[in-house]
Tab-separated table of C-alpha atoms in Angstrom:
chain	number	residue	atom	x	y	z
A	7	UNK	CA	-0.048	-0.213	0.038
A	8	UNK	CA	1.619	3.739	-0.699
A	9	UNK	CA	0.332	6.122	1.751
A	10	UNK	CA	0.138	9.335	0.714
A	11	UNK	CA	0.336	12.147	3.305
A	12	UNK	CA	0.698	15.179	0.799
A	13	UNK	CA	-1.325	15.846	-2.368
A	14	UNK	CA	1.567	17.129	-4.226
A	15	UNK	CA	2.950	13.429	-4.114
A	16	UNK	CA	-0.217	12.472	-6.658
A	17	UNK	CA	1.413	14.105	-10.251
A	18	UNK	CA	-1.154	12.692	-12.414
A	19	UNK	CA	-4.495	11.427	-11.300
A	20	UNK	CA	-4.793	7.484	-10.302
A	21	UNK	CA	-6.489	4.557	-12.716
A	22	UNK	CA	-9.907	4.350	-12.402
A	23	UNK	CA	-9.851	5.358	-8.484
A	24	UNK	CA	-12.660	3.652	-6.597
A	25	UNK	CA	-13.009	5.668	-3.369
A	26	UNK	CA	-14.101	5.621	0.037
A	27	UNK	CA	-13.632	8.469	2.405
A	28	UNK	CA	-13.936	8.469	6.420
A	29	UNK	CA	-12.516	8.408	9.693
A	30	UNK	CA	-12.153	4.749	10.156
A	31	UNK	CA	-11.284	5.044	13.737
A	32	UNK	CA	-10.628	1.263	15.288
A	33	UNK	CA	-11.160	-0.195	11.562
A	34	UNK	CA	-13.792	-2.631	12.822
A	35	UNK	CA	-15.642	-5.314	10.668
A	36	UNK	CA	-17.748	-2.761	9.111
A	37	UNK	CA	-14.962	-0.373	7.963
A	38	UNK	CA	-13.527	-3.870	6.326
A	39	UNK	CA	-16.584	-4.643	4.458
A	40	UNK	CA	-16.523	-1.208	3.254
A	41	UNK	CA	-13.091	-2.108	1.787
A	42	UNK	CA	-14.042	-5.520	0.651
A	43	UNK	CA	-16.257	-3.700	-1.780
A	44	UNK	CA	-13.978	-1.280	-2.563
A	45	UNK	CA	-11.051	-3.834	-3.449
A	46	UNK	CA	-13.804	-5.321	-5.789
A	47	UNK	CA	-15.027	-2.944	-7.872
A	48	UNK	CA	-11.436	-1.570	-7.885
A	49	UNK	CA	-10.687	-5.475	-9.206
A	50	UNK	CA	-13.970	-5.210	-11.565
A	51	UNK	CA	-13.053	-1.879	-13.200
A	52	UNK	CA	-9.226	-2.597	-13.439
A	53	UNK	CA	-8.367	0.222	-11.072
A	54	UNK	CA	-7.158	1.039	-7.661
A	55	UNK	CA	-8.537	0.982	-4.210
A	56	UNK	CA	-8.177	4.422	-2.421
A	57	UNK	CA	-9.302	5.083	1.088
A	58	UNK	CA	-9.172	8.655	2.052
A	59	UNK	CA	-8.886	9.796	5.471
A	60	UNK	CA	-7.844	12.766	7.625
A	61	UNK	CA	-5.503	13.625	10.522
A	62	UNK	CA	-6.378	14.724	12.878
A	63	UNK	CA	-9.777	13.512	13.518
A	64	UNK	CA	-11.983	16.456	12.038
A	65	UNK	CA	-13.471	16.717	15.857
A	66	UNK	CA	-9.994	17.681	17.326
A	67	UNK	CA	-10.085	20.791	14.746
A	68	UNK	CA	-13.835	21.886	14.978
A	69	UNK	CA	-15.051	20.807	18.697
A	70	UNK	CA	-11.944	19.460	20.895
A	71	UNK	CA	-14.502	19.204	23.262
A	72	UNK	CA	-16.671	16.629	21.806
A	73	UNK	CA	-13.343	14.822	20.320
A	74	UNK	CA	-13.844	11.353	20.913
A	75	UNK	CA	-10.781	9.320	22.399
A	76	UNK	CA	-9.728	7.385	19.243
A	77	UNK	CA	-9.858	3.351	19.800
A	78	UNK	CA	-6.313	3.557	17.231
A	79	UNK	CA	-3.560	5.759	17.146
A	80	UNK	CA	-2.703	7.008	13.480
A	81	UNK	CA	-0.116	4.258	12.997
A	82	UNK	CA	-2.072	1.345	14.013
A	83	UNK	CA	-4.483	2.464	11.367
A	84	UNK	CA	-1.792	2.775	8.743
A	85	UNK	CA	-1.273	-1.185	9.792
A	86	UNK	CA	-4.775	-2.263	9.824
A	87	UNK	CA	-5.691	-0.460	6.730
A	88	UNK	CA	-2.720	-2.230	4.399
A	89	UNK	CA	-3.391	-5.002	5.890
A	90	UNK	CA	-6.914	-5.092	4.349
A	91	UNK	CA	-5.442	-5.048	0.871
A	92	UNK	CA	-5.977	-1.806	0.327
A	93	UNK	CA	-3.658	0.158	-2.992
A	94	UNK	CA	-3.552	3.807	-1.714
A	95	UNK	CA	-4.274	5.403	1.620
A	96	UNK	CA	-4.688	9.095	1.306
A	97	UNK	CA	-4.029	11.079	4.460
A	98	UNK	CA	-5.480	14.492	4.221
A	99	UNK	CA	-4.495	17.359	6.926
A	100	UNK	CA	-7.002	18.497	8.517
A	101	UNK	CA	-7.124	22.333	9.534
A	102	UNK	CA	-9.636	25.223	9.852
A	103	UNK	CA	-8.933	26.097	6.249
A	104	UNK	CA	-9.463	22.759	5.049
A	105	UNK	CA	-12.387	22.655	6.561
A	106	UNK	CA	-14.137	25.528	4.758
A	107	UNK	CA	-13.747	23.268	1.513
A	108	UNK	CA	-17.079	22.832	-0.039
A	109	UNK	CA	-18.264	19.587	-0.602
A	110	UNK	CA	-18.335	20.086	-4.325
A	111	UNK	CA	-14.695	21.686	-4.622
A	112	UNK	CA	-13.763	18.322	-2.298
A	113	UNK	CA	-15.048	16.177	-5.060
A	114	UNK	CA	-13.716	18.253	-8.078
A	115	UNK	CA	-10.492	19.179	-6.896
A	116	UNK	CA	-9.270	16.358	-4.802
A	117	UNK	CA	-11.303	13.079	-5.274
A	118	UNK	CA	-11.942	13.788	-9.079
A	119	UNK	CA	-9.224	15.984	-10.126
A	120	UNK	CA	-6.588	14.543	-8.308
A	121	UNK	CA	-7.448	10.470	-7.664
A	122	UNK	CA	-8.962	10.180	-10.806
A	123	UNK	CA	-12.115	8.868	-8.614
A	124	UNK	CA	-14.379	6.563	-11.205
A	125	UNK	CA	-16.533	5.062	-8.202
A	126	UNK	CA	-17.029	6.497	-4.735
A	127	UNK	CA	-18.774	4.203	-1.843
A	128	UNK	CA	-19.795	5.429	1.155
A	129	UNK	CA	-21.226	4.218	4.446
A	130	UNK	CA	-24.914	4.916	5.389
A	131	UNK	CA	-25.128	8.429	6.745
A	132	UNK	CA	-21.617	9.739	6.035
A	133	UNK	CA	-21.320	13.058	4.765
A	134	UNK	CA	-17.943	15.614	4.297
A	135	UNK	CA	-17.142	18.909	3.609
A	136	UNK	CA	-18.206	21.960	4.493
A	137	UNK	CA	-21.241	21.439	7.241
A	138	UNK	CA	-21.387	17.951	5.984
A	139	UNK	CA	-23.117	19.030	3.086
A	140	UNK	CA	-21.475	16.109	1.066
A	141	UNK	CA	-24.581	13.719	1.282
A	142	UNK	CA	-25.360	11.093	-0.795
A	143	UNK	CA	-28.218	13.271	-2.827
A	144	UNK	CA	-25.727	16.316	-3.311
A	145	UNK	CA	-22.800	13.445	-4.162
A	146	UNK	CA	-24.821	11.769	-6.634
A	147	UNK	CA	-25.848	15.013	-8.601
A	148	UNK	CA	-21.997	15.896	-8.473
A	149	UNK	CA	-21.126	12.163	-9.987
A	150	UNK	CA	-23.777	13.095	-12.896
A	151	UNK	CA	-21.425	16.002	-13.524
A	152	UNK	CA	-18.106	14.860	-13.044
A	153	UNK	CA	-18.812	11.334	-14.490
A	154	UNK	CA	-18.367	8.877	-11.196
A	155	UNK	CA	-20.671	6.611	-9.840
A	156	UNK	CA	-21.865	6.632	-6.121
A	157	UNK	CA	-22.859	3.723	-3.664
A	158	UNK	CA	-24.120	3.915	-0.149
A	159	UNK	CA	-23.999	0.778	1.382
A	160	UNK	CA	-26.635	-0.301	4.079
A	161	UNK	CA	-26.125	-0.424	7.816
A	162	UNK	CA	-23.345	-3.317	8.152
A	163	UNK	CA	-24.170	-5.536	11.435
A	164	UNK	CA	-23.391	-9.069	12.703
A	165	UNK	CA	-27.109	-9.668	12.568
A	166	UNK	CA	-27.826	-7.925	16.057
A	167	UNK	CA	-26.119	-4.935	16.141
A	168	UNK	CA	-24.886	-2.445	13.863
A	169	UNK	CA	-20.649	-2.139	13.310
A	170	UNK	CA	-19.975	1.548	15.135
A	171	UNK	CA	-16.804	3.144	16.201
A	172	UNK	CA	-19.139	5.125	18.800
A	173	UNK	CA	-20.522	1.925	20.303
A	174	UNK	CA	-16.742	0.191	20.388
A	175	UNK	CA	-15.496	3.217	22.113
A	176	UNK	CA	-18.233	2.815	25.022
A	177	UNK	CA	-17.756	-0.732	25.113
A	178	UNK	CA	-14.288	-0.479	25.902
A	179	UNK	CA	-14.216	2.602	28.069
A	180	UNK	CA	-16.679	0.433	30.156
A	181	UNK	CA	-14.259	-2.597	30.644
A	182	UNK	CA	-16.248	-4.954	28.183
A	183	UNK	CA	-13.006	-5.943	26.137
A	184	UNK	CA	-14.789	-9.322	25.970
A	185	UNK	CA	-17.858	-8.307	24.356
A	186	UNK	CA	-16.206	-6.173	21.906
A	187	UNK	CA	-14.548	-8.675	20.159
A	188	UNK	CA	-17.388	-9.458	17.851
A	189	UNK	CA	-17.572	-5.708	16.518
A	190	UNK	CA	-13.956	-4.610	16.196
A	191	UNK	CA	-13.312	-8.297	14.846
A	192	UNK	CA	-10.245	-8.568	16.981
A	193	UNK	CA	-8.861	-8.235	20.710
A	194	UNK	CA	-8.136	-4.852	21.755
A	195	UNK	CA	-4.681	-3.825	22.416
A	196	UNK	CA	-2.415	-0.842	23.627
A	197	UNK	CA	1.132	-0.925	22.250
A	198	UNK	CA	4.014	1.320	24.083
A	199	UNK	CA	7.098	1.393	25.763
A	200	UNK	CA	8.024	-0.308	28.992
A	201	UNK	CA	9.538	2.381	31.277
A	202	UNK	CA	10.081	3.002	35.065
A	203	UNK	CA	7.694	2.945	37.596
A	204	UNK	CA	7.409	2.945	40.900
A	205	UNK	CA	9.152	-0.452	41.527
A	206	UNK	CA	6.535	-1.601	43.974
A	207	UNK	CA	6.095	-4.536	42.330
A	208	UNK	CA	8.843	-6.657	42.495
A	209	UNK	CA	8.694	-5.800	46.424
A	210	UNK	CA	5.377	-7.364	46.629
A	211	UNK	CA	6.873	-10.059	44.826
A	212	UNK	CA	4.840	-9.738	40.940
A	213	UNK	CA	7.296	-7.456	39.019
A	214	UNK	CA	5.347	-5.579	36.707
A	215	UNK	CA	6.074	-3.910	33.488
A	216	UNK	CA	4.947	-0.013	33.624
A	217	UNK	CA	3.309	0.779	30.021
A	218	UNK	CA	4.180	4.024	28.379
A	219	UNK	CA	1.715	4.529	25.366
A	220	UNK	CA	0.267	6.973	22.659
A	221	UNK	CA	-3.355	5.135	22.761
A	222	UNK	CA	-6.323	7.546	23.647
A	223	UNK	CA	-8.317	5.034	24.918
A	224	UNK	CA	-8.240	2.698	27.444
A	225	UNK	CA	-10.173	0.349	29.105
A	226	UNK	CA	-11.975	1.351	32.616
A	227	UNK	CA	-9.348	1.231	35.167
A	228	UNK	CA	-9.229	-2.508	36.914
A	229	UNK	CA	-7.165	-5.604	36.493
A	230	UNK	CA	-7.990	-7.419	33.059
A	231	UNK	CA	-6.350	-11.074	31.890
A	232	UNK	CA	-3.865	-10.063	29.002
A	233	UNK	CA	-1.871	-11.445	26.225
A	234	UNK	CA	0.977	-9.918	25.803
A	235	UNK	CA	3.805	-10.071	23.150
A	236	UNK	CA	7.232	-9.609	23.567
A	237	UNK	CA	9.892	-9.964	20.818
A	238	UNK	CA	7.038	-11.912	18.956
A	239	UNK	CA	5.939	-14.268	21.352
A	240	UNK	CA	2.950	-14.476	23.092
A	241	UNK	CA	2.777	-14.483	26.974
A	242	UNK	CA	-0.066	-14.750	29.410
A	243	UNK	CA	-0.655	-11.710	31.669
A	244	UNK	CA	-2.243	-9.581	34.499
A	245	UNK	CA	-2.749	-5.868	33.312
A	246	UNK	CA	-3.847	-3.303	35.984
A	247	UNK	CA	-5.230	0.243	34.791
A	248	UNK	CA	-5.686	2.718	37.567
A	249	UNK	CA	-4.129	4.945	40.081
A	250	UNK	CA	-2.691	2.353	42.655
A	251	UNK	CA	-5.559	3.657	45.321
A	252	UNK	CA	-3.684	1.334	48.106
A	253	UNK	CA	-0.830	3.692	47.596
A	254	UNK	CA	-2.664	6.935	46.916
A	255	UNK	CA	-1.316	7.421	43.581
A	256	UNK	CA	-2.776	10.303	41.026
A	257	UNK	CA	-1.303	9.927	37.920
A	258	UNK	CA	-3.010	6.732	35.636
A	259	UNK	CA	-0.648	3.685	35.068
A	260	UNK	CA	-0.466	0.716	32.791
A	261	UNK	CA	1.315	-1.907	34.494
A	262	UNK	CA	1.400	-5.625	33.399
A	263	UNK	CA	2.473	-8.709	34.994
A	264	UNK	CA	3.797	-11.207	33.028
A	265	UNK	CA	3.337	-14.999	33.954
A	266	UNK	CA	6.498	-17.491	33.445
A	267	UNK	CA	8.722	-14.841	31.558
A	268	UNK	CA	12.558	-14.079	32.573
A	269	UNK	CA	14.509	-11.016	31.236
A	270	UNK	CA	14.629	-7.120	30.994
A	271	UNK	CA	11.723	-5.718	29.207
A	272	UNK	CA	12.822	-1.910	30.000
A	273	UNK	CA	12.615	-0.044	26.812
A	274	UNK	CA	10.959	-2.928	24.803
A	275	UNK	CA	8.094	-1.965	22.548
A	276	UNK	CA	5.559	-4.578	23.980
A	277	UNK	CA	1.537	-4.741	23.020
A	278	UNK	CA	-1.121	-5.739	25.481
A	279	UNK	CA	-4.023	-7.611	24.384
A	280	UNK	CA	-7.146	-7.228	26.338
A	281	UNK	CA	-8.947	-11.181	26.996
A	282	UNK	CA	-11.258	-10.758	29.917
A	283	UNK	CA	-12.067	-8.473	32.532
A	284	UNK	CA	-11.336	-9.835	36.440
A	285	UNK	CA	-12.526	-6.922	38.313
A	286	UNK	CA	-12.338	-3.216	39.640
A	287	UNK	CA	-9.538	-1.413	40.914
A	288	UNK	CA	-9.605	-1.401	44.893
A	289	UNK	CA	-8.201	0.239	47.653
A	290	UNK	CA	-6.703	-2.358	50.254
A	291	UNK	CA	-6.028	-1.805	53.832
A	292	UNK	CA	-2.833	-2.960	54.018
A	293	UNK	CA	0.030	-4.304	51.784
A	294	UNK	CA	-0.766	-7.998	53.024
A	295	UNK	CA	-4.297	-8.067	51.868
A	296	UNK	CA	-3.249	-6.525	48.608
A	297	UNK	CA	-0.820	-9.212	47.876
A	298	UNK	CA	-3.753	-11.812	48.305
A	299	UNK	CA	-5.815	-10.095	46.119
A	300	UNK	CA	-2.650	-10.096	43.467
A	301	UNK	CA	-2.351	-14.377	43.921
A	302	UNK	CA	-6.134	-14.257	43.308
A	303	UNK	CA	-6.053	-12.315	40.595
A	304	UNK	CA	-3.300	-14.022	38.499
A	305	UNK	CA	-4.795	-17.597	39.313
A	306	UNK	CA	-7.850	-15.777	38.002
A	307	UNK	CA	-6.333	-14.604	35.082
A	308	UNK	CA	-4.610	-17.940	34.549
A	309	UNK	CA	-7.694	-19.879	34.478
A	310	UNK	CA	-9.598	-17.489	31.907
A	311	UNK	CA	-6.155	-17.682	29.404
A	312	UNK	CA	-5.640	-21.446	29.544
A	313	UNK	CA	-8.707	-21.475	26.988
A	314	UNK	CA	-7.875	-18.171	25.116
A	315	UNK	CA	-6.161	-17.541	22.015
A	316	UNK	CA	-5.607	-13.988	20.668
A	317	UNK	CA	-7.218	-12.663	17.565
A	318	UNK	CA	-4.624	-9.855	16.346
A	319	UNK	CA	-3.904	-7.576	12.929
A	320	UNK	CA	-2.956	-10.665	10.745
A	321	UNK	CA	-4.938	-13.332	12.003
A	322	UNK	CA	-7.875	-11.116	11.898
A	323	UNK	CA	-7.454	-9.471	8.665
A	324	UNK	CA	-6.929	-12.425	6.643
A	325	UNK	CA	-9.926	-12.952	3.867
């Protein structure tokens, strides 16, 4: 996949470009279905598949107070879209100047003029351009004017629930990391670098890795059964997200204890896959009570993880 971060990189229109436009946060199964249709239409016409998205998320510019915590980092989104088999990912820098662009100018100058769009496929109820004026009615008229086809997809669901980034965010924020898998299409994960923390875990008998991450959205504070990828190898583990109220911390931390792991994790890049939620974060009266709770958590996590396997990027994206 070619990633285009500046439209000046495109010196001539693409060949029969079949395009979809959106934020695609989470790259969930609904997005994947859109990508499948884009790829098929491109293959049928001898053209190329193109995904157009915006960085940052438009709400971060237009209404920061309403901007959602994103499911994916921008790097994760690139990885997922590339693994979906798309030919071109066009990342348009979104700022106040670009926000003033009319839907007609966006279509005429960028989608048709720059990308050579022959067909536009959009999800239901999606609109773009100034004041979201680029709805399916206007796009159909523009299609007649600029000779491209428009296809609006019906809501995509698993039979009972419509795939939705908003719904997925709410589930993750509530701690429902198990229930989100059928919508997200994979286990929710958090990647980052292991950094030094308070070093309390080792003293308690459970040395933990403190994770520094760029992820905006984290599961609700609590303890989770997780699998952790280190240097390409998966380890079972327990993850605590929260402020460690027993020790009256204030800063939020993500700490992971890897079972049956030996070695130094500091400065390593790891990825934590959330399998199931074990309990809420609690404050304990004393250290011995905390130690017993951690031991119980570990046993519970071992029981959960003995029957679990990770659905990660590569596996979930295979067609």
